[in-house]
Coordinates of C-alpha atoms and ligand atoms in Angstrom, one line a residue:
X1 CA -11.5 -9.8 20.5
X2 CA -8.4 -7.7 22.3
X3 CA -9.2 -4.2 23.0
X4 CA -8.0 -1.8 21.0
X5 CA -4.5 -0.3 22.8
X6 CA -5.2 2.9 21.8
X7 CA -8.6 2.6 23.4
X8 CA -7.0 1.3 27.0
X9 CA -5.2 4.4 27.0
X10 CA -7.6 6.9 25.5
X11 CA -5.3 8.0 22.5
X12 CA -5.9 8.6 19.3
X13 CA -4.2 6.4 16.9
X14 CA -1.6 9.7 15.7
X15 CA -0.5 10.5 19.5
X16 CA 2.7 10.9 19.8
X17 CA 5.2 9.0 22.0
X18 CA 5.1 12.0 24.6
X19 CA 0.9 12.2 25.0
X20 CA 0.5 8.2 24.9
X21 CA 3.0 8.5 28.3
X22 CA 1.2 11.5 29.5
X23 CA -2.5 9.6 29.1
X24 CA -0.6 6.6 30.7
X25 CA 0.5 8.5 33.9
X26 CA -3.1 10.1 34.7
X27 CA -4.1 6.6 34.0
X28 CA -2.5 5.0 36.1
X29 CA -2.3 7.0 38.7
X30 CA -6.2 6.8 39.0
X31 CA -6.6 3.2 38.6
X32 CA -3.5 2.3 41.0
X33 CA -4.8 -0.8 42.8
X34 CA -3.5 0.9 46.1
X35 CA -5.6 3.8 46.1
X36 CA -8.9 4.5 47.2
X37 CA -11.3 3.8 43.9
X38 CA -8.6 1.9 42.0
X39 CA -9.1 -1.2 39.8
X40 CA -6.4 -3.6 39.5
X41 CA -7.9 -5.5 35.9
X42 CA -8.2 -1.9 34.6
X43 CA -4.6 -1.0 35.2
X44 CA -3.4 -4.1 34.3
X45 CA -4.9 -3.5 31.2
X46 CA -3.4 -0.2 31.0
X47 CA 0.0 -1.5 32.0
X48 CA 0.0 -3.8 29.6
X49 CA -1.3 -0.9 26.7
X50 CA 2.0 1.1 27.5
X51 CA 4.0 -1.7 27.4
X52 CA 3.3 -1.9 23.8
X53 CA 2.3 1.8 22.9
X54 CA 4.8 3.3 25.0
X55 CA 7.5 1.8 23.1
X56 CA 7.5 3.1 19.7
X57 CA 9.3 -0.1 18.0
X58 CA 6.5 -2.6 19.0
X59 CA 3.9 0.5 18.7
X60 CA 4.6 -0.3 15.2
X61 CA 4.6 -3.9 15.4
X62 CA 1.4 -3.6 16.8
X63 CA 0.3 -0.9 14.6
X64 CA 1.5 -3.4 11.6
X65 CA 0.2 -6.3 12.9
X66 CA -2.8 -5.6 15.5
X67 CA -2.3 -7.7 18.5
X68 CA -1.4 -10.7 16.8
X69 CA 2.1 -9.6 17.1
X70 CA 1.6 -9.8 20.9
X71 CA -0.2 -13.7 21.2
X72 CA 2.2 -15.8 22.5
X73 CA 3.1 -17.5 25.5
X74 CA -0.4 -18.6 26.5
X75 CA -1.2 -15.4 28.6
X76 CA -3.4 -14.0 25.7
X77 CA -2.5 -10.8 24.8
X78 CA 0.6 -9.5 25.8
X79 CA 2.8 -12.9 26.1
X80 CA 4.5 -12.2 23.1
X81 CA 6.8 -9.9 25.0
X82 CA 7.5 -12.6 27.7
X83 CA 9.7 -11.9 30.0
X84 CA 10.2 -8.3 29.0
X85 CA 7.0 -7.4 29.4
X86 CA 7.4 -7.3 32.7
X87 CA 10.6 -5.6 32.1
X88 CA 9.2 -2.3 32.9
X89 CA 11.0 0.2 31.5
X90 CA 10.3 3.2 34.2
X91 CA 12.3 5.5 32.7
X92 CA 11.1 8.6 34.9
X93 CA 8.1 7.4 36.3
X94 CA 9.0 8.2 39.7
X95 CA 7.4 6.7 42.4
X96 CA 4.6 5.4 40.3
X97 CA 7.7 3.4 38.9
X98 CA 8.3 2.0 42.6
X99 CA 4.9 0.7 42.8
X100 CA 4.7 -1.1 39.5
X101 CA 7.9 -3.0 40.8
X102 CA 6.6 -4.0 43.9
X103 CA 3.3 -5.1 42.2
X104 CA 4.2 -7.0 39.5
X105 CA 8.1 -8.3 41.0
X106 CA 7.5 -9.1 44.9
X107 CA 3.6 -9.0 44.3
X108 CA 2.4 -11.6 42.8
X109 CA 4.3 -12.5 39.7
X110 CA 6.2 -15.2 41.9
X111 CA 8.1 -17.9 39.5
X112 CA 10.5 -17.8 37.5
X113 CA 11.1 -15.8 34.5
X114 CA 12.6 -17.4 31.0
X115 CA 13.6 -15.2 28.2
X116 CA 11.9 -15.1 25.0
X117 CA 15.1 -15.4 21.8
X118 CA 14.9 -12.3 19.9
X119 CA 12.8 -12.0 16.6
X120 CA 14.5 -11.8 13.2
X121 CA 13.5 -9.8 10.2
X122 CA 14.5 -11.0 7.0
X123 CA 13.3 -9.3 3.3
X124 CA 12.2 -11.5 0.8
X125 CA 11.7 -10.3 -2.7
X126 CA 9.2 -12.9 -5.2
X127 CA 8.2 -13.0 -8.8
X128 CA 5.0 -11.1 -10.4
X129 CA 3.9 -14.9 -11.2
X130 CA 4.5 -16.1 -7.5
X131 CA 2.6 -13.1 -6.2
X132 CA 0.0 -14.4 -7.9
X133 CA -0.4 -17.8 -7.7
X134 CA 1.1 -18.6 -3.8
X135 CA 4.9 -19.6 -4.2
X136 CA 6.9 -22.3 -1.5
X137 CA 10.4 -20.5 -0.8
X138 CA 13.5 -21.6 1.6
X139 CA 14.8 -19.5 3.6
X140 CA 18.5 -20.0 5.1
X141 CA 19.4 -18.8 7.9
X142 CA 22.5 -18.5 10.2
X143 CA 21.0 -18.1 13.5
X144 CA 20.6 -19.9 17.3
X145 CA 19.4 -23.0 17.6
X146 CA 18.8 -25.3 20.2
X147 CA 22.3 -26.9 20.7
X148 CA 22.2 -30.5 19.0
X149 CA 24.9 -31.8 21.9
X150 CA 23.2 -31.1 24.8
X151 CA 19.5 -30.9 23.8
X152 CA 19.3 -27.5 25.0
X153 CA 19.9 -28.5 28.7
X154 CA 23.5 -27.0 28.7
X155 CA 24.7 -29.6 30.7
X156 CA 28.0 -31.7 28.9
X157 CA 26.7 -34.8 31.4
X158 CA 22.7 -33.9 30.9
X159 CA 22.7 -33.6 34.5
X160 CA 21.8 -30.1 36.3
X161 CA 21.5 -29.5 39.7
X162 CA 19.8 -26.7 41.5
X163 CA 21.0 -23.0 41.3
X164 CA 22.9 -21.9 44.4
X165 CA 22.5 -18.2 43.9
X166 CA 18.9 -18.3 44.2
X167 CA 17.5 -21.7 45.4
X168 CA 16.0 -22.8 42.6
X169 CA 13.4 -19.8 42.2
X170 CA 14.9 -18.5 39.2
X171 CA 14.6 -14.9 41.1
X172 CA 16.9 -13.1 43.2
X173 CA 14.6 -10.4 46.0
X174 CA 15.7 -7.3 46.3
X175 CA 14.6 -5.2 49.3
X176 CA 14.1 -1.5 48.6
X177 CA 13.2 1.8 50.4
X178 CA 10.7 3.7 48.5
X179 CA 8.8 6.8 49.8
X180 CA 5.5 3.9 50.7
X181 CA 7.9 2.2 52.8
X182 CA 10.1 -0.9 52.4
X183 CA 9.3 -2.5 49.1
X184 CA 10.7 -5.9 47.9
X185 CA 11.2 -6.7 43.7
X186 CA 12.9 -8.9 42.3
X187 CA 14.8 -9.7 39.1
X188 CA 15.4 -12.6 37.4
X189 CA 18.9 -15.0 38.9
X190 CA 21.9 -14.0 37.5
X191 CA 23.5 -17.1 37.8
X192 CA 20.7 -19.3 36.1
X193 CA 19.0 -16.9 34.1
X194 CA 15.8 -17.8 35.7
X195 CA 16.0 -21.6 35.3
X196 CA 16.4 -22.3 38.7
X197 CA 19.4 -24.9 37.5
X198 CA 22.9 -24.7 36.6
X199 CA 24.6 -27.0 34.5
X200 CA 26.6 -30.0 36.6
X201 CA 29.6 -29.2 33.8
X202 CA 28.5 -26.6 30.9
X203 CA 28.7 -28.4 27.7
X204 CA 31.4 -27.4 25.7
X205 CA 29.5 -26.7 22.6
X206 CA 27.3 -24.2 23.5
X207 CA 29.1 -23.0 26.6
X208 CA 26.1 -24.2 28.6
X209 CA 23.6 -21.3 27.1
X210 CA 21.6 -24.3 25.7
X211 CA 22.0 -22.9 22.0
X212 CA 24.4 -21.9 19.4
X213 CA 24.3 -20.3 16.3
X214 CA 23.8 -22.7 13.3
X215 CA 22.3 -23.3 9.7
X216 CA 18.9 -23.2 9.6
X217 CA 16.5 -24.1 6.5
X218 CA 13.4 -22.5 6.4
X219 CA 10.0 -23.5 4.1
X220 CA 7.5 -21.1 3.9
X221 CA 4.6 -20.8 2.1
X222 CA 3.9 -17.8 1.0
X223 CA 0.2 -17.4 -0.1
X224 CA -1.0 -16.1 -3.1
X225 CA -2.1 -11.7 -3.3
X226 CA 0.6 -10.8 -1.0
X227 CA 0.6 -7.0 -1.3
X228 CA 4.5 -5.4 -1.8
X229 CA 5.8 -5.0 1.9
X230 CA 3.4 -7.3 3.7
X231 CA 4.9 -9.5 6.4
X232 CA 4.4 -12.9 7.1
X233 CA 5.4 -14.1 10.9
X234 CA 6.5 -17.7 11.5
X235 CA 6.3 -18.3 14.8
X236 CA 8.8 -19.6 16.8
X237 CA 11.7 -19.6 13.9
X238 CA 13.9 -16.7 15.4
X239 CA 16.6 -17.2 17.5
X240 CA 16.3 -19.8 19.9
X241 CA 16.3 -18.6 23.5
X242 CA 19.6 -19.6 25.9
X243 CA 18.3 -21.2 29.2
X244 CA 15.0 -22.6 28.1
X245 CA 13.0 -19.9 26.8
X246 CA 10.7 -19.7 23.8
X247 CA 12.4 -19.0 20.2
X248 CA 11.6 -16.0 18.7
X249 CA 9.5 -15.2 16.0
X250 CA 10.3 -15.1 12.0
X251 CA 9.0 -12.1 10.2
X252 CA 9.4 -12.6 6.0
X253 CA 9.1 -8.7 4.9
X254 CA 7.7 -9.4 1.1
X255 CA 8.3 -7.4 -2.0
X256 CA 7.0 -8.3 -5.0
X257 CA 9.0 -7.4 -8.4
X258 CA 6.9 -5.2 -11.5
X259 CA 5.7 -7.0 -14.4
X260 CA 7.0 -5.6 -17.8
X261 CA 3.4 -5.7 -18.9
X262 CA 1.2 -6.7 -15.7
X263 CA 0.0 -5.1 -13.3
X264 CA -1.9 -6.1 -10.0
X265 CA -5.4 -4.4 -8.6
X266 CA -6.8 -6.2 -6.2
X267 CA -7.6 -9.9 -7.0
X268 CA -7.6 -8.6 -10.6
X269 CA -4.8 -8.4 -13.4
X270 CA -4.4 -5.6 -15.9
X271 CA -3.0 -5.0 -18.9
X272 CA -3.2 -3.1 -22.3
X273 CA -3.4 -4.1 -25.7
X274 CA -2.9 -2.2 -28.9
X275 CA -4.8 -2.9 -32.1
X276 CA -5.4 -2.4 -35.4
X277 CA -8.2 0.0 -36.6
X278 CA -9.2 -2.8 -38.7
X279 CA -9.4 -5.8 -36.1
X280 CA -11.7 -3.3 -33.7
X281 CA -14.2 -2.5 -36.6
X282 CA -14.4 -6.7 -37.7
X283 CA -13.3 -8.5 -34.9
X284 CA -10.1 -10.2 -34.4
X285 CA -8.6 -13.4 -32.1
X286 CA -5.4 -12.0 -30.4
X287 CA -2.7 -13.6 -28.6
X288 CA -2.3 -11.8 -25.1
X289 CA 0.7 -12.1 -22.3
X290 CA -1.0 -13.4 -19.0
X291 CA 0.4 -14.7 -15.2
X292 CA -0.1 -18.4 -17.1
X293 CA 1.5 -17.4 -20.4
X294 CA 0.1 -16.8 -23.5
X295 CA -4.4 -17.0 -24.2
X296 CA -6.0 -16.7 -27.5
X297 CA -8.3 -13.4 -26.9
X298 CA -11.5 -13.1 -29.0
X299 CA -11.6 -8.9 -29.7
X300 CA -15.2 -8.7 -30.5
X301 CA -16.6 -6.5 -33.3
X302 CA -17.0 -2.6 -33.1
X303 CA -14.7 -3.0 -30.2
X304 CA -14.5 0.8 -29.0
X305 CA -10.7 2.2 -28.1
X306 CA -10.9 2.1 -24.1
X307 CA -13.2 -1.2 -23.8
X308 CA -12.4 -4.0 -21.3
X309 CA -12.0 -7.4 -22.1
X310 CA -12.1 -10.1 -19.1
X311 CA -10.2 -13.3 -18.8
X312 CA -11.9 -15.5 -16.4
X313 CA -9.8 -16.9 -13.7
X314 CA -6.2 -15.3 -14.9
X315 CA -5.9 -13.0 -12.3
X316 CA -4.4 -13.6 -8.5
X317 CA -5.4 -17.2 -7.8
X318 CA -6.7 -16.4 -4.3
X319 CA -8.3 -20.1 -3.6
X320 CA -11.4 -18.8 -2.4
X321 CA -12.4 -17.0 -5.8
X322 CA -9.3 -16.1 -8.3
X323 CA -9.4 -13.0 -9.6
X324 CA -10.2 -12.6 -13.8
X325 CA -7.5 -10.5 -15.8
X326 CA -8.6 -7.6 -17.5
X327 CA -7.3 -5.9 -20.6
X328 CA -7.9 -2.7 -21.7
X329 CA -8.1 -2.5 -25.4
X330 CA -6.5 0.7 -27.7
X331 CA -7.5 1.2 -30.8
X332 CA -4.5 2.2 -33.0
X333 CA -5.9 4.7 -36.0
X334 CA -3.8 4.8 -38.6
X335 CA -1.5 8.0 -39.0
X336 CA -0.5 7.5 -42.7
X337 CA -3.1 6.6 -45.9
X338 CA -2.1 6.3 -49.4
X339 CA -3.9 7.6 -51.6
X340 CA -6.5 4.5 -52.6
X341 CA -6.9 3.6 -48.3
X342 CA -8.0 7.1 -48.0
X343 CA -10.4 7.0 -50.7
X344 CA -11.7 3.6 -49.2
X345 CA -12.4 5.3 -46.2
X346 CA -14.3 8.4 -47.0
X347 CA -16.8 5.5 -49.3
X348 CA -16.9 4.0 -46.1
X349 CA -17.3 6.6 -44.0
X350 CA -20.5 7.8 -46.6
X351 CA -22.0 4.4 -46.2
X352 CA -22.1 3.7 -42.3
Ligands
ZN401 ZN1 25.2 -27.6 24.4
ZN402 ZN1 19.6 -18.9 40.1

């Protein structure tokens, strides 16, 4: 299981933007591998914490999602970010900024760095009935995709040869004077974007980024008892990365239209039903609107204004157990009598 971010840093989960830095400073300042009594696993673990806390747009992706949002990229928990989660945004960190970019640029994050293609958001809105019973949709799309000419590679003649600007590392090393001293970081080539290669001659449909924008058809299955504004991910159908990275992710937002006469709770189905005085005293077979269409319902005898009648099985098909469908039953007393149904009543009424 990942730790809890909020935990890492010591937050609760309400802190605001301002206190989730604050905790992340003291933090960090004790655990700083470089000082006496400091733990380098422990402020990774807080590094990587801020990384998503600190930002309040993936605070809520991870606040949404937990830190399943985050798997990707093999590292196991923070990946998802790639290459900008080492990105550090220092912002006014100071010094403390200083030392994170020696750590984690000249330190020993050596290699090269590919960027991650940018997630896309898309809302999808789906019937009552495919709420219920799991629907397939396609999803089109007009986003980047790996270019078809070049494979990706960039190259017009497939061949690439290694970047001159950095030697191949994919990094460019910056030297810096900080108040600890000369410190190097680095930052990923400008010239190759981290590849380490350039393109013998770029290829002329993509311009040698490796990707251009495209249709793209999408099949997703959407399960059945999605809740209104739940998101499904898909991984790696965003944009495609230029250079060689690893696409984005998809994120389906889903929103569910109302039911003239249905309504969801839980696994379960509602609905109301009106009926005769008469059919709730004797008993009655009534035909009643469900997810699957119309069912015969039997109202039983001395059926009571307020009762609850169950449908087995016609509620949100959830393949483990589907839900029933319940209908609550009113009893419709009559508001006008003649003269003779009045009389019938009040000998019935001296009888029971
Ligand atoms: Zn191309
Ligand atoms: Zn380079």
């Amino acid at each position: 299981m990942p730790k809890d971010l909020y935990n890492v840093l010591g937050v609760e989960r309400s802190a605001s933007q301002d206190e989730i830095k604050s905790a992340f400073r003291k933090l960090a300042h004790k655990y700083h591998p470089d000082k006496a009594g400091g733990d380098e696993q422990k402020f990774k673990e807080i590094n990587a914490a801020y990384q998503v806390l600190g930002d309040a747009q993936k605070r809520a992706q991870y606040d949404q999602f937990g830190s399943a949002a985050f798997e990707n990229g093999g590292q196991g928990g923070f990946g998802g970010f790639g290459a900008q989660g080492m990105n550090f945004d220092f912002g006014d960190l100071g010094d403390l900024g200083d030392l994170f970019g020696s750590m984690f640029g000249g330190g020993r994050s050596a290699g090269r760095r590919t960027h991650r293609g940018q997630d896309i958001e898309v809302d999808v809105t789906i019937d009552f009935k495919d709420m219920a019973f799991g629907v397939e949709r396609a999803i089109d799309l007009h986003k980047l995709e790996v270019c078809k000419t070049c494979k990706g590679s960039g190259s017009k003649t497939g061949k690439t040869r290694g970047c001159g600007t950095c030697g191949g590392s994919g990094v460019e090393r910056v030297a810096r004077r900080t108040p600890l001293g000369m410190m190097q970081s680095t930052a990923t080539c400008g010239a190759c974007h981290g590849s380490g290669t350039t393109p013998e001659e770029a290829c002329g449909t993509c311009s040698g980024t490796g990707v251009h924008k495209q249709p793209s058809h999408i099949e997703v299955t959407i399960p059945a008892g999605i809740d209104e504004g739940q998101v499904l991910r898909v991984r790696g159908k965003g944009q495609a990365a230029p250079y060689g990275g690893p696409s984005g992710d998809l994120y389906i937002r889903l929103f569910v239209k109302r039911h003239r006469t249905l309504e969801r709770d839980g696994e379960l189905i509602r609905s109301r039903v009106r009926i005769g005085f008469t059919q709730a005293a004797l008993g009655d077979t009534i035909d009643v609107q469900t997810v699957d269409g119309t069912v015969e319902l039997t109202v039983p005898s001395g059926t009571q204004s307020g009762d609850e009648l169950r449908l087995r099985g016609k509620g949100i098909r959830f393949s483990s157990k589907p839900g029933d469908h319940i209908i609550t039953v009113f009893v419709e007393t009559p508001r006008k009598l003649s003269r003779k149904q009045k009389k019938l009543l009040e000998d019935l009424d001296h009888r029971i």
